[in-house]
Amino acid sequence: METDLFIGGKWVPAESRFDVLDPATGDVIASVADGTVAHALAAVDAAAGAARDWAAKPPRARSEILRSAYTLMVERAEELAKLISLENGKALVDARGEVAYAAEFFRWYAEEAVRAAGSITTAPSGANRIVVVRQPVGVCVLVTPWNFPAAMATRKIGPALAAGCTVVLKPASDTPLTALALAVLLAEAGVPDGVVNVLPSRSSGQVVSAMLHDSRVRKVSFTGSTEVGRILLAQAADNVVNTSMELGGNAPFLVFADADLDAAVDGAMIAKMRNGGEACTAANRFYVEAPIAGDFAARLTARMAGLRLGPGADESTQVGPLVNEDTVAKVDSLVRQALDDGATATTGGTRPAGPGFYYPPTVLTAVSPGSAILREEIFGPVAPIVTFDSESEAVGLANDTEYGLVAYVYTGDLARGLRVSEALEAGMVGLNRGLVSDPAAPFGGVKQSGIGREGGHEGMLDYLESKYIATNW
Ligand code: NAP
């Protein structure tokens, strides 16, 4: 497969290369060209050079290219799933789910490309008309994480291309291969040279900073940690670059005593274990009303203990390894601290010996309210459980975080469900559902979980400027 940089429709080698590892073994699976600042500026050149023609292309033509990309992605679903599993480690079942989800962003934005409507109104004074047209923002820098190497890229490329923008994608260094495979696919779908450029690089800080300080770049869309998001927001301020930030989460999962417990445990398994726990939407803290807490913990423990841990590529695997050594060490350290603070592991809780970056599905009960595991994003297969006694206490605990991406609520009382959903400080709520991600819905966070929305119609508006023309006729 292609392992060079994709700039201006050509595969460009680099002087140095970096290794991509198989998380199941720690072995090297590929070596990828390491983009430099000079390459980054060449990619901006290519994107800027292609911008005018792409923006002028009829929306229907852009739509049809995106639709071809969707079709190709569906045709290559198995191949792409294997690649994702190989470089990210996730179980094939999760990788297949990701490809299907990722492809839907191309289909959804193929449909949205022809709906970038403006408006005409009469000024309140009656003196003139207010005409609003939508225009592409321009050249966009897209920076993506390793946990969904395909979906986080298509969730940005789809709306950007639909809106008429050109892009430079900087994928995570742990998972550049999927992004390069997407570059091949988009070129085959008919995306003109320079419209999508893909720049793997180990010098992420330098190359992204160089691009954000190039005055031709008009937007940065970032998905990743809140820590790096803060750095990019500060850099974007220098040239007043548009920003979309999809950052970290610390999702609370609330279960009230009146909930359907079977449904709550099913939802908890999805919210916690989709992608092996490596999701920004992962349930990070379980708050369960006291009368049912024991029953909930026992059922969740049985389900978690029954999951098969193994190499992602093995068809029988339900939970693959985590992406790298740092991630597994962080998860292990959070669990050790929680146990030291008095928690009990009802399953898991010990890192297995042997090669690969494995961590077992783990449930912790009697977690101390001060434990770091309740404040930090775990990003692994660990479910800490805390009990509560009242609705107001549950909402208070859920909101006691600087994050606000998603929250989950299980209750049999619809009025309570909607009341609590409104009170939760989160950009998204799963009400009696453990999965919120949907290409047709606006995905995003409040507080330090982000700025802007991806998906839905709003996702394309993030790549469009409104131009107001004051006129008389
Ligand atoms: P990360 O360390 O913030 O990295 C994300 C991306 O930023 C990678 O491409 C990385 O490149 C790059 N990067 C790192 N330092 C940079 C810098 N100084 N300047 C510019 N770019 C830089 O996050 P991650 O560990 O890959 O992903 C996990 C995080 O993503 C979690 O916090 C998770 O919650 C969040 N996430 C959020 C969403 C959402 O929609 N809200 C979705 C998925 C994930 P390198 O790989 O080369 O370091």
XYZ file of C-alpha atoms and ligand atoms in Angstrom:
521
model
C 0.000 0.000 0.000
C 0.984 3.666 -0.354
C 3.152 4.928 2.527
C 4.425 8.271 1.172
C 2.883 11.717 1.603
C -0.088 12.608 -0.617
C 0.400 16.165 -1.857
C -1.220 17.743 -4.912
C -2.418 14.338 -6.148
C 1.099 12.840 -6.106
C 2.870 10.426 -3.762
C 5.825 12.323 -2.352
C 8.680 10.560 -0.494
C 10.359 12.078 2.568
C 13.943 11.909 3.777
C 12.974 10.246 7.009
C 10.299 7.693 7.799
C 8.644 6.434 10.969
C 7.361 3.050 12.111
C 3.754 1.981 12.609
C 3.285 -0.806 15.197
C 0.821 -3.668 15.533
C -0.693 -3.130 19.019
C -1.337 -6.887 19.346
C 2.399 -7.684 19.270
C 4.334 -4.410 19.340
C 5.944 -5.448 16.005
C 6.590 -2.964 13.173
C 4.007 -3.355 10.385
C 4.933 -0.439 8.122
C 7.220 2.527 7.723
C 5.617 5.797 6.637
C 7.093 8.997 5.173
C 7.588 11.601 7.922
C 6.263 14.956 6.701
C 8.286 18.091 7.474
C 7.351 21.781 7.654
C 8.425 22.127 3.993
C 6.018 19.319 3.048
C 3.260 20.941 5.090
C 3.696 24.233 3.245
C 3.750 22.357 -0.086
C 0.450 20.726 0.931
C -1.023 24.156 1.717
C 0.224 25.344 -1.702
C -1.581 22.431 -3.344
C -4.790 23.019 -1.362
C -4.709 26.768 -2.074
C -4.044 26.117 -5.775
C -7.040 23.792 -6.041
C -9.395 25.954 -3.947
C -10.905 28.223 -6.615
C -11.862 25.462 -9.067
C -13.221 23.207 -6.352
C -15.357 25.985 -4.854
C -16.661 26.835 -8.345
C -17.577 23.237 -9.163
C -21.347 22.729 -9.303
C -22.626 21.418 -5.965
C -24.105 18.444 -7.810
C -20.653 17.524 -9.167
C -19.110 17.703 -5.669
C -22.031 15.669 -4.389
C -21.515 12.934 -6.964
C -17.816 12.634 -6.141
C -18.663 12.214 -2.458
C -21.299 9.652 -3.368
C -18.658 7.705 -5.375
C -16.378 7.844 -2.334
C -19.199 6.326 -0.268
C -19.713 3.527 -2.808
C -15.987 2.741 -2.980
C -15.750 2.692 0.799
C -18.620 0.241 1.077
C -17.031 -1.953 -1.613
C -13.705 -1.908 0.259
C -15.215 -2.205 3.727
C -13.521 -5.470 4.634
C -10.093 -4.400 3.402
C -10.351 -1.104 5.298
C -11.607 -2.803 8.467
C -8.592 -5.130 8.441
C -6.245 -2.189 8.000
C -7.859 -0.263 10.882
C -7.696 -3.320 13.115
C -4.053 -3.906 12.181
C -2.772 -0.422 13.025
C -5.203 0.528 15.807
C -5.638 -2.887 17.435
C -9.435 -2.740 17.727
C -11.450 -5.923 17.294
C -12.573 -6.553 13.698
C -16.193 -6.228 14.764
C -15.457 -2.668 15.961
C -13.390 -1.931 12.841
C -16.235 -3.054 10.570
C -18.604 -0.836 12.552
C -16.225 2.076 12.125
C -15.971 1.681 8.334
C -19.764 1.597 8.000
C -20.051 4.705 10.208
C -17.201 6.478 8.390
C -18.667 5.794 4.924
C -21.985 7.300 6.011
C -20.329 10.717 6.368
C -19.549 10.636 2.640
C -23.137 9.636 1.822
C -24.676 12.189 4.189
C -22.514 15.040 2.882
C -23.100 13.965 -0.734
C -26.744 14.722 0.097
C -25.943 17.972 1.958
C -23.612 19.368 -0.747
C -26.629 20.561 -2.754
C -28.333 22.166 0.277
C -26.015 25.032 1.274
C -28.938 27.436 1.153
C -28.682 31.132 1.965
C -31.634 33.439 2.579
C -33.342 36.642 1.451
C -35.335 38.767 3.869
C -36.678 42.302 3.903
C -35.019 44.614 6.422
C -37.383 45.517 9.295
C -37.352 49.133 8.081
C -38.513 47.984 4.653
C -35.685 50.034 3.130
C -33.689 47.186 1.617
C -33.263 43.453 1.256
C -30.889 41.309 3.311
C -29.332 38.699 1.031
C -27.218 36.010 2.694
C -25.098 33.655 0.593
C -22.958 30.785 1.839
C -19.361 30.542 0.690
C -16.652 27.988 1.491
C -14.303 29.010 4.297
C -11.244 28.125 2.158
C -8.209 25.969 2.917
C -8.736 23.791 6.014
C -6.248 21.932 8.177
C -7.768 18.752 9.608
C -6.041 17.027 12.548
C -7.352 13.621 13.635
C -6.746 11.133 16.480
C -5.911 7.418 16.354
C -9.054 6.015 17.997
C -11.297 6.201 14.880
C -8.731 6.607 12.077
C -11.349 6.436 9.304
C -14.441 8.027 10.863
C -12.693 11.065 12.358
C -11.218 11.769 8.901
C -14.441 11.327 6.891
C -16.431 13.337 9.487
C -14.230 16.300 8.489
C -13.429 15.607 4.818
C -17.109 14.964 3.929
C -18.507 18.342 5.040
C -15.385 20.256 3.954
C -15.622 18.934 0.384
C -19.396 19.348 0.300
C -18.978 23.010 1.280
C -16.350 23.579 -1.428
C -13.267 23.710 0.819
C -9.897 22.069 0.133
C -8.003 20.303 2.918
C -4.734 19.087 4.385
C -5.305 16.098 6.678
C -2.716 15.411 9.399
C -3.582 11.945 10.789
C -2.367 10.579 14.133
C 1.114 9.053 13.944
C -0.081 5.775 15.461
C -2.607 5.231 12.629
C -1.536 6.949 9.377
C -2.219 3.943 7.099
C -6.016 4.292 7.096
C -5.723 7.977 6.144
C -3.408 7.081 3.243
C -5.873 4.409 2.078
C -8.596 7.091 2.154
C -6.413 9.336 -0.036
C -6.225 6.562 -2.657
C -9.979 6.024 -2.456
C -10.840 9.727 -2.767
C -8.594 10.141 -5.805
C -10.329 7.163 -7.437
C -13.709 8.690 -6.592
C -12.741 11.707 -8.698
C -11.485 14.230 -6.121
C -9.213 16.549 -8.159
C -5.499 16.883 -7.357
C -4.806 19.198 -4.426
C -8.334 19.131 -2.991
C -7.385 16.508 -0.369
C -3.788 16.244 0.811
C -2.647 13.776 3.485
C 0.407 14.493 5.576
C 1.545 11.910 8.129
C 4.187 13.401 10.397
C 5.901 12.676 13.677
C 6.553 16.429 14.059
C 2.864 17.207 14.522
C 3.407 20.328 16.613
C 5.745 21.910 14.071
C 3.872 21.033 10.893
C 0.454 22.045 12.210
C 1.817 25.280 13.664
C 3.470 26.144 10.330
C 0.182 25.614 8.509
C -1.827 27.665 11.035
C 0.614 30.531 10.546
C 0.251 30.435 6.752
C -2.251 33.163 5.895
C -3.865 31.008 3.181
C -5.200 28.610 5.841
C -8.648 29.731 7.014
C -9.772 26.941 9.307
C -8.520 24.226 11.620
C -10.742 21.333 12.582
C -9.223 19.257 15.362
C -10.298 16.052 17.086
C -8.133 14.937 19.975
C -7.255 15.753 23.541
C -8.319 18.937 25.313
C -4.635 19.563 26.076
C -3.645 19.739 22.388
C -6.905 21.556 21.549
C -5.844 24.405 23.867
C -2.495 24.688 22.063
C -4.202 24.863 18.658
C -6.759 27.429 19.840
C -3.897 29.659 20.971
C -2.085 29.225 17.634
C -5.265 29.822 15.636
C -5.645 33.158 17.431
C -2.517 34.539 15.744
C -4.097 34.637 12.269
C -7.712 34.571 13.563
C -8.285 31.174 11.959
C -11.741 29.532 12.262
C -11.716 26.638 14.726
C -13.743 23.493 15.313
C -12.659 21.512 18.342
C -13.828 17.983 19.203
C -11.983 17.334 22.443
C -11.889 14.976 25.390
C -14.828 13.673 27.387
C -15.638 12.311 30.840
C -19.104 10.910 30.190
C -21.347 10.160 33.188
C -23.765 7.220 32.859
C -26.741 7.652 35.215
C -28.998 4.744 36.118
C -32.126 5.517 38.167
C -33.881 2.856 40.214
C -36.937 3.041 37.916
C -34.870 2.095 34.811
C -35.263 -1.117 32.830
C -32.162 -2.793 34.240
C -31.618 -5.161 31.299
C -31.705 -2.215 28.893
C -29.400 -0.205 31.177
C -26.804 -2.996 31.260
C -27.025 -3.436 27.456
C -26.600 0.327 27.044
C -23.708 0.374 29.519
C -21.893 -2.308 27.519
C -22.198 -0.252 24.323
C -21.369 3.069 25.965
C -18.349 1.583 27.741
C -17.035 -1.069 25.378
C -17.575 0.272 21.845
C -14.043 0.468 20.471
C -12.700 -1.288 23.603
C -13.356 1.851 25.668
C -11.145 4.009 23.425
C -13.863 6.487 22.479
C -14.384 10.100 23.505
C -18.038 9.110 24.026
C -17.100 6.213 26.336
C -19.008 6.087 29.621
C -16.290 7.075 32.078
C -18.236 7.143 35.378
C -21.282 5.066 36.302
C -23.644 6.653 38.861
C -26.286 4.177 39.981
C -29.168 4.823 42.400
C -28.468 2.989 45.669
C -31.344 0.443 45.714
C -30.254 -1.141 42.396
C -26.493 -0.502 42.538
C -25.597 -4.031 43.705
C -27.744 -5.683 41.054
C -26.413 -3.395 38.293
C -22.786 -4.028 39.326
C -23.312 -7.802 39.405
C -24.886 -7.864 35.948
C -22.283 -5.541 34.443
C -19.501 -7.617 36.011
C -20.886 -10.821 34.479
C -21.102 -9.235 31.024
C -17.622 -7.657 31.206
C -16.040 -10.871 32.529
C -17.544 -12.791 29.586
C -15.818 -10.708 26.897
C -13.001 -12.335 24.918
C -9.751 -10.349 24.891
C -7.373 -11.038 22.010
C -5.729 -9.756 18.818
C -8.065 -7.459 16.899
C -7.635 -9.474 13.706
C -8.920 -12.684 15.337
C -12.606 -13.142 14.411
C -13.504 -14.398 17.899
C -12.027 -11.337 19.658
C -14.493 -8.958 21.313
C -11.919 -6.632 22.896
C -8.598 -5.927 21.176
C -5.429 -4.450 22.678
C -5.206 -0.732 23.455
C -3.378 1.387 20.902
C 0.041 1.756 22.537
C 2.128 1.267 25.662
C 1.432 4.765 27.053
C -2.327 4.212 26.891
C -2.230 0.850 28.643
C 0.156 2.205 31.308
C -2.211 5.136 31.966
C -5.253 2.867 32.330
C -3.334 0.558 34.663
C -2.154 3.468 36.799
C -5.719 4.893 37.151
C -6.995 1.464 38.253
C -4.108 0.995 40.747
C -4.850 4.420 42.277
C -8.584 3.639 42.562
C -7.801 0.316 44.261
C -5.399 2.076 46.640
C -8.211 4.553 47.423
C -10.439 1.647 48.524
C -12.227 0.440 45.349
C -12.855 -3.260 44.651
C -12.285 -4.868 41.229
C -15.188 -7.274 40.684
C -13.562 -8.398 37.424
C -10.251 -7.546 35.737
C -7.983 -4.956 37.327
C -4.659 -6.603 36.516
C -2.589 -6.083 33.383
C -1.835 -9.467 31.776
C 1.768 -10.581 31.246
C 3.124 -11.087 27.706
C 3.521 -8.994 24.555
C 0.952 -6.521 23.172
C -0.908 -3.636 24.795
C -3.732 -5.554 26.480
C -5.907 -4.509 29.405
C -8.788 -6.708 30.607
C -12.413 -5.543 30.903
C -12.636 -4.264 34.476
C -15.437 -3.219 36.841
C -14.650 -1.228 39.979
C -17.154 -0.800 42.823
C -17.001 1.349 45.980
C -14.907 3.893 44.071
C -13.898 6.787 46.312
C -15.374 10.136 45.140
C -11.895 11.702 45.079
C -10.324 9.066 42.807
C -8.540 10.309 39.694
C -10.377 7.674 37.624
C -13.577 9.732 38.031
C -11.915 12.953 36.881
C -9.673 11.784 34.030
C -10.586 10.250 30.697
C -9.831 6.511 31.141
C -9.780 5.572 27.424
C -9.827 1.875 28.249
C -12.190 -0.973 29.235
C -12.736 0.062 32.853
C -16.108 0.857 34.456
C -15.985 2.602 37.863
C -19.317 2.538 39.741
C -20.490 5.069 42.352
C -23.903 5.124 44.066
C -26.270 8.082 44.525
C -29.432 8.696 46.558
C -31.347 11.484 44.760
C -31.853 13.038 41.325
C -30.227 16.316 42.317
C -27.204 14.505 43.739
C -26.871 12.505 40.480
C -26.988 15.642 38.320
C -24.511 17.397 40.622
C -22.040 14.492 40.407
C -22.460 14.214 36.620
C -21.793 17.925 36.077
C -18.810 18.058 38.423
C -16.221 18.023 35.616
C -14.624 20.488 33.220
C -15.717 18.223 30.336
C -19.136 18.237 28.645
C -19.193 15.981 25.604
C -21.883 13.373 26.248
C -23.936 11.963 29.146
C -26.175 8.894 29.392
C -29.383 8.582 31.419
C -31.453 5.456 32.059
C -34.863 5.916 33.642
C -38.395 4.573 33.139
C -39.868 8.030 33.772
C -39.826 10.086 30.556
C -40.421 13.380 32.376
C -37.434 12.705 34.613
C -35.380 11.649 31.600
C -36.030 14.927 29.775
C -35.619 17.032 32.939
C -32.262 15.434 33.715
C -31.180 15.636 30.039
C -31.802 19.399 30.115
C -29.905 19.785 33.392
C -26.821 17.868 32.246
C -23.953 20.040 31.033
C -23.171 18.069 27.868
C -23.413 18.632 24.129
C -25.174 15.282 23.698
C -27.333 13.016 25.862
C -28.169 9.345 25.343
C -31.602 8.953 26.952
C -32.173 5.217 27.411
C -29.549 4.735 24.660
C -25.876 3.802 24.960
C -24.911 5.109 21.507
C -25.338 8.679 20.249
C -23.034 8.846 17.208
C -24.976 9.382 13.977
C -23.747 11.156 10.806
C -27.124 12.910 10.555
C -26.903 14.407 14.074
C -24.840 17.346 15.380
C -21.989 15.785 17.373
C -19.972 17.928 19.767
C -19.319 19.117 23.273
C -19.694 22.049 25.639
C -17.294 23.312 28.347
C -13.765 21.992 27.693
C -15.006 19.225 25.383
C -15.115 21.451 22.370
C -16.409 24.146 20.066
C -18.609 23.551 17.024
C -20.502 20.521 15.754
C -19.704 17.734 13.283
C -22.358 15.755 11.432
C -25.872 16.770 10.446
C -26.553 19.981 8.531
C -24.658 21.950 11.194
C -21.502 20.030 10.319
C -21.431 21.593 6.849
C -22.233 25.095 8.158
C -18.941 24.876 10.095
C -17.146 24.940 6.696
C -19.199 27.823 5.252
C -19.066 31.555 5.824
C -22.260 33.608 5.633
C -21.835 36.627 3.373
C -24.441 39.345 3.777
C -25.214 41.541 0.756
C -27.315 44.619 1.531
C -29.277 45.535 -1.579
C -32.279 47.412 -2.946
C -34.479 46.406 -5.837
P -3.982 13.903 20.825
O -2.746 13.453 21.489
O -4.545 15.209 21.200
O -3.653 13.838 19.277
C -4.620 14.145 18.305
C -3.938 14.605 17.040
O -3.222 15.809 17.305
C -2.917 13.630 16.471
O -2.956 13.710 15.078
C -1.614 14.173 17.015
O -0.496 13.809 16.258
C -1.858 15.658 16.912
N -1.027 16.465 17.800
C -0.431 16.109 18.962
N 0.221 17.157 19.485
C 0.042 18.201 18.637
C 0.476 19.558 18.626
N 1.228 20.085 19.600
N 0.084 20.338 17.600
C -0.681 19.845 16.612
N -1.111 18.563 16.552
C -0.758 17.758 17.559
O -5.165 12.879 21.004
P -5.168 11.313 20.775
O -4.447 10.698 21.920
O -4.730 10.983 19.392
O -6.727 10.985 20.833
C -7.395 10.783 22.010
C -8.147 12.034 22.415
O -9.042 12.414 21.360
C -9.038 11.800 23.608
O -8.939 12.881 24.491
C -10.431 11.725 23.008
O -11.457 12.056 23.886
C -10.332 12.686 21.892
N -11.373 12.423 20.899
C -12.407 13.309 20.818
C -13.425 13.089 19.909
C -14.565 14.050 19.807
O -15.275 13.988 18.807
N -14.796 14.918 20.766
C -13.385 11.971 19.067
C -12.317 11.095 19.178
C -11.303 11.348 20.101
P 0.504 12.653 16.764
O -0.275 11.397 16.685
O 1.625 12.716 15.822
O 0.883 13.008 18.172
